[in-house]
Amino acid sequence: MKWVLRIGLVLVLLVVAAVVVLPMLISKEDILAEAEKQASASLGREVEIGSVSGISIFPPRLTIENLAVSSGEGFKAPNLVTMEEARIGVKLMPLLTSRSVEIDSFVLSSPTVTLETLADGRNNYTFESTEPTAEEDASTGGAPATGKIVIEDGELTYTSPDASYAATDADITLVLPPVGEPLTVDGSMMLEGVDTSVALEVAEPWAMTASQPSDLSFDVKLGGNEVSGSFNALAEPLTIRGPMQVALTDIAALTPFIGAESVEAAAPFGAIRVSGEAEATAESVSFSGADLQTALGSATGALTANLAATVPAITGELAAGRIDLRPFFPEEMQETEAGAFPEWSEEEMDFSGLSAANANLKLSAQEIVLPTYSLTSVAGELRLQDGRAAMTLSDGRAFGGQAKGSFALNGAANQPAIDAKLDFSGINFAEAGPALLSTKRLFGRGSVGFDLQTAGRSQRAWVEALDGTASADIEEGLIDGVDLSQLATTALSLISQLQGDASKVATVASGLQNLTASVVGEEARTAFDIADFDVRIENGAVSIGEAKLLTDTFRGTVGGGLNLAGQGLDMRLLLAAKAPGAESFNELRLPVSVTGTFNSPKIGIDTRPLAEQAARGAAADALGRVGIEVQEGQKVEDALRDRARSEIGNLLGGLGRRRQEQPAEPAADADDEEPSEEQPPR
């Protein structure tokens, strides 16, 4: 057993010698020079080392102080990397046998790394390998330098003409492999206060340095956002092709990079996910077979995004499922009673999301949801430019019918403005009435067209500023809440009682007033065969140019208007009814008024003409008894005036005739003449 102890003692002595004696035999000056030489060769950049403060055999390592890696010519920051201390791992045998330094790792403790990009595109962090000398080539076989670079608790800054970022708590490991093995980068940091991690693997890094393609995969996480992919990549010019996934699930974390305005603009989209076959350069990314998902909806198709623009400029063609645009508009309106028309919202609308990107897209969608209705089977084009949206609807369905037209929204204006030219045909007015005509009381099928403009920051402001025209044609419909046919028929029957008996005026007037209450109610309906109207709108006030309701036995003509802002009614109806078997309509010559509000309309009949008619009839009868006839439609005053004029004419004419019938008087003799004052009497 003694020989075992002796061997153990020898091994201990060898270890002591390796740890204590050998470092004393190695020249630090030689190692310093060799370390600078090898580091400069590895990075292709001048490396300066202040001093070698320690040499270790187990593990083989050099500890150096005051290391600096040059940025190169033309950069504001003189050094790419500076640090007070670094540990350099070296290969043991070359160090022992030839006292040469072959570096296989850098461990940079608390370094300061300054990354800089100039306006001409040059940067200080792209390393260019130096050409090996003949001696180096012979000794190394021309192989590129390999090893590992580790950054511990580093500080990184990046500056360019357009941006500046800073990172702290950086822990990064870069492995420079031998030929045929992958380059890897793994790290984490706090980038502008956002938790960030990076994982990169390049299958053939040395091929990429020779402008050859290589397979590449990466995964970058920034806050709750992630971009990953597996590509075939080319370094010069930078081009990658392959499957790519983008998941922006915490857009607020991107505020330091894209600005608060862009984050706010993107808020309605919620989490954004894009995946597909990508082709990307430093300035653009294109997706084929793209799958786009947002809180507003999802779509598939082809997309190209120009990333060099101030905001992304997107072109392509998308087929969407359901797109919900309601987040751009005020929240759900206040609760109202069942069937009641809601008050206009005064909540300010925010369309800043339209400025998140510019776009020119061909779009089809199964459904587009707006605040008050939906469009389905949509086909058209969408343009976004600097916060302005314009959609051309070449085809679509709404309210059970067809929809076509154009819609423009200027969300960038201080007062968001709308210009809409829309035509709906074959629609169900039970669905369309509340959304398009501000009424829940109209039913039937037909068409409606709009040419409208408005501007404002709330729904109420839009209504108050609304200008334009509208028209509608409806068939086989009804008006809920009032029976105008019964009103006309019963009113005509009541008025017929006045024929020959004007004393019943008060009774008939009272009956008409009671009638208006009986034809209004939840069960009341006005059925019609055809209805059409044309209106003009100015500052939210609707003027009815021509509006008609028609059936075989009832006819109505509507005039007046509506106050959209106040949801008020001020209309006048002229009604006519046809008795069974009659050939013509009998007109109700009393104007019917529709007043009140959308939720509480009021029907009234102006009975004043009845009293006037009764008084006229009584006066006409009295005048008739004295021989003065009052013609149909003639005022009593006019009849009296005409009779007086006739009598005066007759009187004057009679006097003239009598004067002509009297004999002429004989001429007076001179002797009979009376003397004048100037002629004295004879």
XYZ file of C-alpha atoms in Angstrom:
682
model
C 0.000 0.000 0.000
C 2.985 2.311 0.356
C 3.280 2.672 -3.414
C -0.296 3.883 -3.551
C 0.455 6.548 -0.982
C 3.575 7.564 -2.881
C 1.621 7.906 -6.151
C -1.009 9.985 -4.360
C 1.685 12.219 -2.897
C 3.212 12.725 -6.342
C -0.168 13.666 -7.800
C -0.734 16.174 -5.025
C 2.663 17.702 -5.675
C 1.891 17.927 -9.398
C -1.387 19.667 -8.701
C 0.333 22.087 -6.330
C 2.971 22.731 -8.947
C 0.312 23.306 -11.600
C -1.654 25.651 -9.408
C 1.234 27.506 -7.740
C 4.453 27.054 -9.653
C 3.348 26.996 -13.304
C 1.542 30.359 -13.202
C 4.775 31.803 -11.798
C 6.697 30.487 -14.802
C 4.318 32.048 -17.373
C 5.066 35.622 -18.447
C 2.021 37.853 -17.968
C 3.400 40.290 -20.511
C 3.570 37.563 -23.148
C 0.094 36.407 -22.278
C -1.223 39.999 -22.385
C 0.158 40.535 -25.864
C -1.095 37.158 -27.062
C -4.538 37.742 -25.511
C -4.914 41.095 -27.284
C -3.788 39.476 -30.540
C -6.177 36.547 -30.256
C -9.119 38.716 -29.126
C -8.566 41.146 -31.976
C -8.445 38.246 -34.429
C -11.603 36.717 -33.010
C -13.601 39.939 -33.251
C -11.963 41.577 -36.230
C -11.697 44.686 -34.110
C -8.872 46.246 -32.052
C -8.903 44.989 -28.472
C -6.919 46.631 -25.670
C -6.242 45.007 -22.298
C -4.909 47.060 -19.399
C -3.322 44.200 -17.461
C -3.437 40.494 -16.629
C -4.331 40.327 -12.966
C -4.497 36.573 -12.599
C -3.641 33.226 -14.190
C -5.387 29.997 -13.288
C -4.543 26.484 -14.471
C -7.596 24.730 -13.061
C -9.632 25.901 -14.826
C -7.292 27.365 -17.459
C -8.245 31.005 -17.300
C -6.845 34.506 -17.425
C -8.287 37.376 -15.445
C -7.757 40.719 -17.116
C -8.588 44.288 -16.207
C -9.607 47.393 -18.148
C -10.623 45.698 -21.393
C -11.853 47.801 -24.331
C -13.107 46.704 -27.758
C -12.938 49.468 -30.355
C -16.011 50.677 -32.248
C -13.970 51.291 -35.368
C -13.638 54.390 -37.503
C -16.376 57.005 -37.768
C -18.460 56.221 -34.695
C -19.364 58.607 -31.915
C -18.693 56.022 -29.229
C -14.952 55.162 -29.295
C -15.511 51.708 -27.832
C -18.059 49.019 -28.482
C -17.292 47.322 -25.157
C -15.586 48.538 -21.999
C -15.254 46.798 -18.647
C -13.118 46.770 -15.561
C -12.663 42.989 -15.409
C -12.987 39.987 -17.700
C -12.191 36.314 -17.435
C -10.730 34.702 -20.522
C -10.856 30.936 -20.830
C -7.846 29.468 -22.672
C -6.770 26.041 -23.856
C -4.470 24.401 -21.320
C -1.948 22.466 -23.444
C -0.874 25.365 -25.701
C -0.498 27.472 -22.567
C 1.757 24.854 -20.889
C 3.768 23.689 -23.859
C 4.345 26.848 -25.843
C 3.035 29.511 -23.521
C 0.664 30.580 -26.343
C -2.860 31.733 -25.675
C -5.716 30.096 -27.546
C -8.943 31.684 -26.291
C -12.060 29.568 -26.044
C -14.252 31.894 -23.947
C -14.766 35.463 -22.739
C -16.682 36.155 -19.551
C -17.380 39.881 -19.386
C -18.375 41.040 -15.933
C -20.614 44.130 -15.774
C -19.567 45.432 -19.182
C -20.849 48.539 -20.899
C -21.811 47.785 -24.493
C -22.541 50.677 -26.859
C -24.221 49.726 -30.149
C -24.359 52.440 -32.788
C -25.842 52.695 -36.288
C -24.964 55.589 -38.585
C -27.185 57.315 -41.133
C -25.401 55.513 -43.981
C -26.281 52.132 -42.464
C -22.857 51.262 -41.063
C -22.710 49.978 -37.494
C -20.085 49.144 -34.915
C -21.395 45.703 -33.996
C -20.964 43.839 -37.286
C -17.565 42.172 -37.065
C -15.394 41.603 -40.100
C -12.870 38.799 -39.781
C -9.287 39.718 -40.680
C -7.434 37.806 -43.337
C -5.066 35.286 -41.679
C -1.344 35.523 -42.366
C 0.422 32.635 -44.046
C 1.887 31.601 -40.713
C -1.529 31.759 -38.998
C -3.130 29.894 -41.855
C -0.530 27.153 -41.663
C -0.876 26.764 -37.925
C -4.659 26.917 -37.734
C -5.647 25.598 -41.098
C -7.505 28.857 -41.810
C -10.299 27.901 -39.424
C -12.273 30.768 -37.905
C -11.888 31.547 -34.252
C -14.298 29.722 -31.977
C -15.375 29.966 -28.387
C -17.936 31.475 -26.089
C -18.653 35.063 -25.086
C -20.601 35.590 -21.881
C -21.951 38.921 -20.656
C -22.863 39.060 -16.988
C -24.943 41.926 -15.585
C -24.153 44.161 -18.510
C -25.462 47.518 -19.637
C -26.281 47.953 -23.298
C -27.269 51.037 -25.270
C -28.329 51.340 -28.883
C -28.434 54.580 -30.850
C -29.394 55.340 -34.444
C -30.575 58.461 -36.277
C -34.181 57.483 -35.505
C -34.122 55.747 -32.134
C -32.275 55.170 -28.895
C -32.696 52.282 -26.433
C -31.006 51.131 -23.249
C -30.857 47.771 -21.468
C -29.742 46.785 -17.989
C -29.234 43.488 -16.150
C -28.113 41.897 -19.403
C -27.035 38.258 -19.196
C -26.109 36.955 -22.652
C -24.222 33.912 -23.895
C -22.870 33.759 -27.452
C -21.317 30.518 -28.690
C -19.016 30.807 -31.723
C -18.802 27.177 -32.901
C -16.324 25.268 -35.012
C -17.173 24.861 -38.678
C -20.230 22.645 -39.131
C -21.788 23.439 -35.763
C -24.515 26.034 -35.013
C -23.992 29.473 -33.537
C -26.262 30.138 -30.579
C -27.276 33.203 -28.624
C -29.256 33.044 -25.397
C -29.904 35.950 -23.123
C -32.169 38.097 -21.031
C -32.245 41.759 -20.061
C -34.446 44.640 -19.021
C -34.838 46.558 -22.284
C -36.242 50.026 -21.593
C -37.633 48.552 -18.390
C -39.328 45.667 -20.225
C -38.417 42.063 -19.424
C -36.817 40.701 -22.611
C -35.328 37.391 -23.700
C -33.596 36.307 -26.904
C -32.853 32.847 -28.285
C -31.126 32.468 -31.662
C -29.591 29.551 -33.505
C -27.795 29.809 -36.851
C -27.136 26.397 -38.387
C -24.201 27.455 -40.590
C -22.918 30.801 -39.365
C -19.682 30.645 -41.301
C -21.626 30.129 -44.529
C -23.594 33.294 -43.802
C -20.377 35.267 -43.370
C -19.487 34.137 -46.878
C -22.841 35.440 -48.217
C -24.308 31.947 -48.336
C -27.752 31.035 -46.941
C -28.233 29.162 -43.692
C -31.117 27.784 -41.687
C -31.937 30.018 -38.743
C -34.409 29.957 -35.876
C -35.156 32.566 -33.252
C -37.513 33.390 -30.425
C -37.718 36.936 -29.043
C -39.946 37.796 -26.087
C -40.625 41.394 -25.128
C -42.936 41.694 -22.177
C -45.902 39.516 -23.047
C -45.150 39.732 -26.769
C -43.317 37.117 -28.813
C -41.891 36.771 -32.324
C -40.528 33.414 -33.451
C -39.759 31.528 -36.612
C -37.623 29.069 -38.523
C -36.125 30.395 -41.724
C -33.662 30.050 -44.496
C -31.666 33.250 -44.092
C -29.186 35.304 -46.073
C -27.064 37.926 -44.342
C -26.326 40.286 -47.248
C -28.828 41.588 -48.085
C -30.756 40.459 -45.033
C -33.488 38.128 -46.252
C -35.367 35.412 -44.390
C -37.945 32.965 -45.694
C -39.988 30.506 -43.678
C -42.791 30.060 -41.159
C -43.131 32.957 -38.722
C -45.368 33.662 -35.743
C -46.068 37.054 -34.169
C -48.040 37.265 -30.912
C -48.651 40.776 -29.553
C -50.572 40.011 -26.395
C -49.282 42.923 -24.297
C -49.104 45.876 -26.663
C -48.825 48.325 -23.756
C -45.360 46.863 -23.036
C -44.262 48.170 -26.441
C -44.822 51.805 -25.442
C -41.067 52.625 -25.193
C -40.563 51.352 -28.735
C -43.610 52.479 -30.725
C -44.896 55.360 -28.604
C -47.973 55.864 -26.456
C -50.018 57.185 -29.389
C -49.513 54.012 -31.421
C -50.259 51.829 -28.396
C -53.486 53.740 -27.789
C -54.371 53.471 -31.468
C -53.874 49.701 -31.394
C -55.886 49.193 -28.195
C -59.199 48.335 -29.924
C -57.480 45.450 -31.715
C -56.653 43.733 -28.402
C -54.218 40.828 -28.720
C -52.849 40.564 -32.269
C -51.561 37.278 -33.675
C -50.159 36.723 -37.162
C -48.700 33.527 -38.563
C -47.833 32.183 -41.981
C -45.069 31.698 -44.504
C -42.998 34.851 -44.291
C -40.468 36.563 -46.488
C -38.798 39.411 -44.668
C -36.089 41.971 -45.255
C -34.884 44.820 -43.106
C -37.644 47.006 -44.594
C -40.635 44.742 -45.198
C -42.318 41.480 -44.334
C -44.754 39.517 -46.485
C -47.026 36.686 -45.410
C -48.557 34.121 -47.714
C -51.226 31.917 -46.220
C -51.406 34.425 -43.379
C -53.644 33.805 -40.389
C -54.521 37.094 -38.647
C -56.361 37.167 -35.322
C -57.390 40.217 -33.282
C -60.065 41.096 -30.764
C -62.005 42.667 -33.647
C -61.982 39.476 -35.702
C -59.875 37.025 -37.673
C -58.875 36.707 -41.329
C -56.720 34.715 -43.715
C -54.969 35.690 -46.918
C -51.842 37.425 -48.151
C -50.285 40.479 -46.500
C -47.286 42.698 -47.104
C -46.165 45.251 -44.522
C -43.733 48.024 -45.381
C -41.825 48.558 -42.138
C -39.674 51.412 -43.444
C -42.613 53.839 -43.400
C -43.491 56.009 -40.411
C -46.321 53.586 -39.634
C -46.675 50.127 -41.200
C -48.134 50.279 -44.700
C -50.140 47.113 -45.339
C -51.344 45.796 -48.678
C -52.943 42.508 -49.603
C -56.135 40.527 -49.803
C -57.975 39.110 -46.798
C -60.955 36.854 -46.259
C -62.392 37.516 -42.807
C -64.928 35.843 -40.602
C -66.672 38.164 -38.168
C -65.235 41.674 -37.740
C -66.593 43.664 -34.804
C -66.040 47.415 -35.216
C -68.060 48.426 -32.152
C -64.969 49.069 -29.970
C -64.300 52.159 -32.114
C -67.695 53.580 -31.116
C -69.226 54.551 -27.738
C -70.040 51.816 -25.274
C -73.512 50.291 -25.153
C -76.150 52.995 -24.909
C -78.003 53.506 -21.635
C -80.668 51.027 -20.639
C -84.140 51.885 -21.934
C -87.558 50.353 -21.585
C -88.339 47.478 -23.915
C -89.075 48.825 -27.382
C -88.106 52.380 -26.435
C -85.838 54.425 -28.644
C -82.564 55.221 -26.810
C -81.183 58.675 -26.188
C -78.270 59.763 -28.360
C -74.943 59.066 -26.693
C -72.752 62.016 -25.720
C -69.705 59.844 -25.054
C -66.743 60.950 -27.154
C -65.776 58.553 -29.910
C -62.136 57.610 -30.417
C -60.949 56.659 -33.884
C -57.215 56.937 -33.158
C -56.907 53.230 -33.947
C -57.252 54.121 -37.613
C -53.816 55.757 -37.486
C -52.056 52.584 -36.294
C -51.338 51.633 -39.906
C -51.951 52.624 -43.486
C -53.572 49.983 -45.654
C -54.920 49.150 -49.071
C -56.778 45.864 -48.839
C -59.223 43.860 -50.846
C -61.552 42.507 -48.222
C -64.269 39.928 -47.972
C -65.998 39.168 -44.688
C -68.728 36.917 -43.458
C -69.926 39.697 -41.164
C -68.979 43.260 -40.227
C -70.624 44.390 -36.981
C -71.432 48.103 -36.603
C -73.035 49.775 -33.554
C -76.624 49.466 -34.799
C -76.551 46.792 -37.500
C -74.420 44.216 -39.308
C -73.297 43.703 -42.888
C -72.880 40.119 -44.074
C -71.380 38.474 -47.171
C -69.257 41.590 -47.617
C -66.996 42.218 -50.612
C -65.147 45.471 -51.125
C -61.974 47.475 -50.677
C -60.627 49.146 -47.552
C -58.177 52.039 -47.537
C -56.527 53.509 -44.458
C -54.358 56.586 -44.815
C -53.189 58.769 -41.943
C -56.233 58.065 -39.780
C -58.727 58.259 -42.641
C -60.737 55.184 -43.592
C -62.608 54.689 -46.846
C -64.550 51.563 -47.715
C -66.131 50.763 -51.040
C -68.862 48.178 -50.594
C -69.282 46.422 -53.928
C -71.561 43.784 -52.458
C -73.077 42.915 -49.121
C -76.234 41.947 -47.310
C -78.051 43.790 -44.542
C -81.520 43.609 -43.007
C -82.346 40.648 -45.231
C -81.519 42.535 -48.453
C -78.644 43.883 -50.530
C -76.290 46.733 -49.622
C -73.911 48.734 -51.816
C -72.157 52.072 -51.637
C -69.237 53.879 -50.081
C -68.371 55.015 -46.590
C -65.603 57.419 -45.566
C -64.552 58.245 -42.005
C -61.972 60.906 -41.237
C -60.845 59.889 -37.772
C -57.823 62.214 -37.853
C -59.902 65.407 -37.894
C -60.553 67.316 -34.688
C -64.231 66.633 -35.402
C -64.393 63.092 -36.854
C -66.339 63.329 -40.106
C -68.461 60.884 -42.101
C -69.471 60.879 -45.755
C -71.790 57.978 -46.594
C -73.481 57.081 -49.856
C -75.367 53.834 -49.303
C -78.186 52.017 -51.044
C -80.150 49.181 -49.461
C -82.635 47.137 -51.500
C -85.052 44.347 -50.641
C -84.565 45.008 -46.937
C -86.778 44.249 -43.952
C -87.743 47.569 -42.365
C -88.482 45.916 -39.032
C -84.696 45.510 -38.794
C -83.644 48.525 -40.837
C -85.981 51.112 -39.303
C -84.167 51.622 -35.969
C -80.712 51.641 -37.567
C -81.380 53.701 -40.680
C -84.538 55.761 -40.070
C -84.566 56.258 -36.303
C -87.911 54.490 -35.911
C -89.066 51.194 -34.463
C -92.611 51.572 -35.779
C -92.157 50.859 -39.494
C -92.510 47.423 -41.095
C -92.438 46.078 -44.633
C -89.910 45.366 -47.366
C -88.357 47.772 -49.813
C -85.399 50.014 -50.464
C -83.751 53.028 -48.889
C -80.914 55.260 -50.054
C -78.735 57.823 -48.280
C -76.324 60.570 -49.210
C -75.272 61.901 -45.811
C -72.489 63.949 -44.266
C -71.773 64.872 -40.655
C -68.987 65.650 -38.196
C -68.614 65.637 -34.424
C -67.037 63.913 -31.459
C -70.121 62.058 -30.198
C -73.171 60.333 -31.567
C -75.335 63.292 -30.517
C -72.970 65.714 -32.254
C -73.187 63.597 -35.411
C -76.990 63.748 -35.332
C -77.042 67.506 -34.705
C -74.694 68.165 -37.654
C -76.285 65.702 -40.067
C -76.857 66.963 -43.631
C -77.962 65.233 -46.810
C -80.849 63.455 -48.465
C -82.667 60.159 -48.061
C -85.412 58.283 -49.865
C -87.339 55.072 -49.333
C -89.885 52.853 -51.047
C -91.740 50.253 -48.990
C -94.282 47.629 -50.008
C -96.797 45.543 -48.083
C -95.999 47.254 -44.807
C -97.527 48.763 -41.731
C -96.988 51.519 -39.197
C -97.096 50.388 -35.593
C -98.931 52.367 -32.897
C -101.561 54.199 -34.982
C -104.473 53.244 -37.260
C -104.659 56.053 -39.822
C -107.166 54.171 -41.978
C -109.660 53.973 -39.106
C -108.926 57.604 -38.299
C -109.809 58.732 -41.828
C -112.893 56.501 -42.199
C -114.412 57.357 -38.809
C -113.607 61.060 -39.111
C -115.323 61.274 -42.483
C -118.358 59.499 -41.026
C -118.540 61.977 -38.150
C -118.177 64.981 -40.407
C -120.977 63.725 -42.648
C -123.363 64.394 -39.739
C -122.843 68.118 -40.291
C -124.492 68.024 -43.677
C -127.699 69.950 -43.285
C -127.259 70.389 -39.530
C -124.479 72.813 -38.571
C -125.620 72.745 -34.963
C -123.746 69.482 -34.448
C -120.328 71.120 -34.852
C -119.456 70.875 -31.163
C -120.594 67.250 -30.957
C -118.617 66.255 -34.047
C -115.506 68.130 -32.861
C -115.651 66.318 -29.521
C -116.052 62.996 -31.312
C -112.989 63.704 -33.456
C -110.868 64.510 -30.416
C -111.926 61.270 -28.753
C -111.218 59.439 -31.995
C -107.527 60.387 -31.974
C -107.122 58.654 -28.624
C -108.831 55.485 -29.820
C -106.658 55.040 -32.932
C -103.365 55.233 -30.990
C -102.082 52.343 -28.886
C -100.028 49.190 -28.704
C -102.538 47.236 -30.788
C -103.114 49.929 -33.415
C -101.714 49.356 -36.919
C -101.820 51.147 -40.252
C -101.425 48.689 -43.089
C -100.407 49.992 -46.511
C -99.648 48.593 -49.936
C -97.100 51.200 -50.980
C -95.188 53.911 -49.117
C -92.526 56.224 -50.456
C -90.801 59.334 -49.198
C -88.043 61.788 -50.057
C -86.492 63.948 -47.357
C -83.804 66.565 -46.982
C -81.762 66.856 -43.800
C -80.024 70.003 -42.598
C -78.302 70.231 -39.203
C -80.308 67.270 -37.959
C -83.669 68.708 -39.040
C -85.593 66.512 -41.484
C -87.875 68.180 -44.022
C -90.283 65.807 -45.732
C -90.484 66.743 -49.393
C -92.952 64.099 -50.487
C -94.279 61.104 -48.612
C -97.255 58.932 -49.446
C -99.093 55.930 -48.046
C -101.515 54.083 -50.306
C -103.958 51.167 -50.172
C -107.124 50.396 -52.118
C -109.274 52.080 -49.473
C -106.920 54.564 -47.799
C -104.519 57.286 -48.900
C -102.225 59.495 -46.866
C -99.894 62.347 -47.789
C -97.293 63.381 -45.228
C -95.606 66.760 -44.824
C -93.656 68.555 -42.130
C -90.549 67.091 -40.582
C -88.634 65.608 -37.668
C -86.106 66.969 -35.207
C -83.546 64.167 -35.026
C -81.490 65.733 -32.253
C -84.503 66.135 -29.970
C -86.180 62.991 -31.346
C -89.228 65.176 -31.942
C -92.080 64.840 -34.451
C -93.854 67.677 -36.271
C -95.717 66.176 -39.223
C -98.986 66.937 -40.993
C -101.093 64.266 -42.674
C -103.785 64.706 -45.277
C -105.963 61.595 -45.287
C -108.552 60.193 -47.626
C -110.706 57.077 -47.512
C -112.799 55.208 -50.045
C -116.131 53.736 -49.045
C -116.846 50.145 -50.116
C -117.962 50.144 -53.754
C -117.011 53.794 -54.258
C -114.879 54.798 -57.230
C -113.151 57.823 -55.723
C -111.558 58.827 -52.450
C -113.334 61.116 -50.051
C -110.806 63.525 -48.565
C -110.699 64.388 -44.893
C -110.161 68.119 -45.125
C -109.079 68.400 -41.542
C -105.277 68.300 -41.082
C -104.038 65.476 -38.859
C -100.951 66.326 -36.812
C -98.315 63.923 -35.510
C -96.304 65.500 -32.692
C -94.492 64.365 -29.562
C -91.341 62.234 -29.574
C -90.084 59.030 -31.143
C -91.041 57.170 -27.981
C -94.316 58.997 -27.334
C -95.999 60.211 -30.534
C -99.253 62.164 -30.318
C -102.014 62.239 -32.937
C -104.339 65.238 -33.194
C -107.028 66.592 -35.518
C -107.436 70.340 -36.026
C -111.223 70.860 -35.666
C -111.169 74.638 -36.111
C -112.139 74.334 -39.783
C -115.382 72.635 -38.618
C -116.468 75.708 -36.654
C -115.459 77.925 -39.525
C -117.425 75.716 -41.905
C -120.492 75.766 -39.625
C -120.324 79.532 -39.265
C -119.945 79.892 -43.002
C -122.904 77.595 -43.588
C -125.103 79.567 -41.189
C -124.080 82.847 -42.765
C -124.621 81.444 -46.241
C -128.124 80.306 -45.285
C -128.971 83.721 -43.854
C -127.650 85.499 -46.923
C -129.460 83.067 -49.184
C -132.730 84.052 -47.589
C -132.109 87.666 -48.659
C -131.016 86.652 -52.124
C -127.205 86.545 -51.638
C -125.710 83.270 -52.848
C -122.398 82.020 -51.405
C -120.641 79.831 -53.972
C -118.837 76.593 -53.040
C -115.412 77.462 -51.653
C -116.190 81.158 -51.530
C -115.712 83.173 -48.360
C -118.777 84.860 -46.901
C -116.945 88.198 -46.940
C -116.171 87.779 -50.618
C -119.805 86.919 -51.395
C -121.008 90.027 -49.551
C -118.374 92.132 -51.277
C -119.371 90.798 -54.691
C -123.097 91.404 -53.973
C -122.401 94.932 -52.747
C -120.338 95.674 -55.823
C -123.132 94.338 -58.010
C -125.805 96.376 -56.224
C -123.765 99.570 -56.399
C -123.152 98.949 -60.069
C -126.828 98.400 -60.688
C -127.677 101.534 -58.738
C -125.251 103.700 -60.635
C -126.339 102.194 -63.903
C -130.029 102.986 -63.143
C -129.302 106.607 -62.398
C -127.574 106.970 -65.711
C -130.514 105.532 -67.604
C -133.027 107.846 -65.874
C -130.914 110.954 -66.709
C -130.941 109.996 -70.378
C -134.792 109.666 -70.401
C -135.527 113.341 -69.105
C -136.369 116.153 -71.900
C -133.893 118.958 -72.484
C -134.804 122.421 -70.944
C -135.319 125.430 -73.401
C -132.557 128.007 -73.650
C -133.146 131.192 -71.680
C -133.881 134.522 -73.587
C -131.553 137.395 -73.265
C -134.273 139.404 -71.608
C -134.583 136.710 -69.031
C -130.929 136.790 -68.111
C -130.133 138.253 -64.728
C -127.892 141.317 -64.763
C -124.365 140.874 -63.752
C -122.624 142.974 -61.185
C -120.649 144.673 -63.917
C -123.708 145.473 -66.061
C -126.031 148.030 -64.545
C -129.714 147.423 -64.960
C -131.481 149.181 -67.785
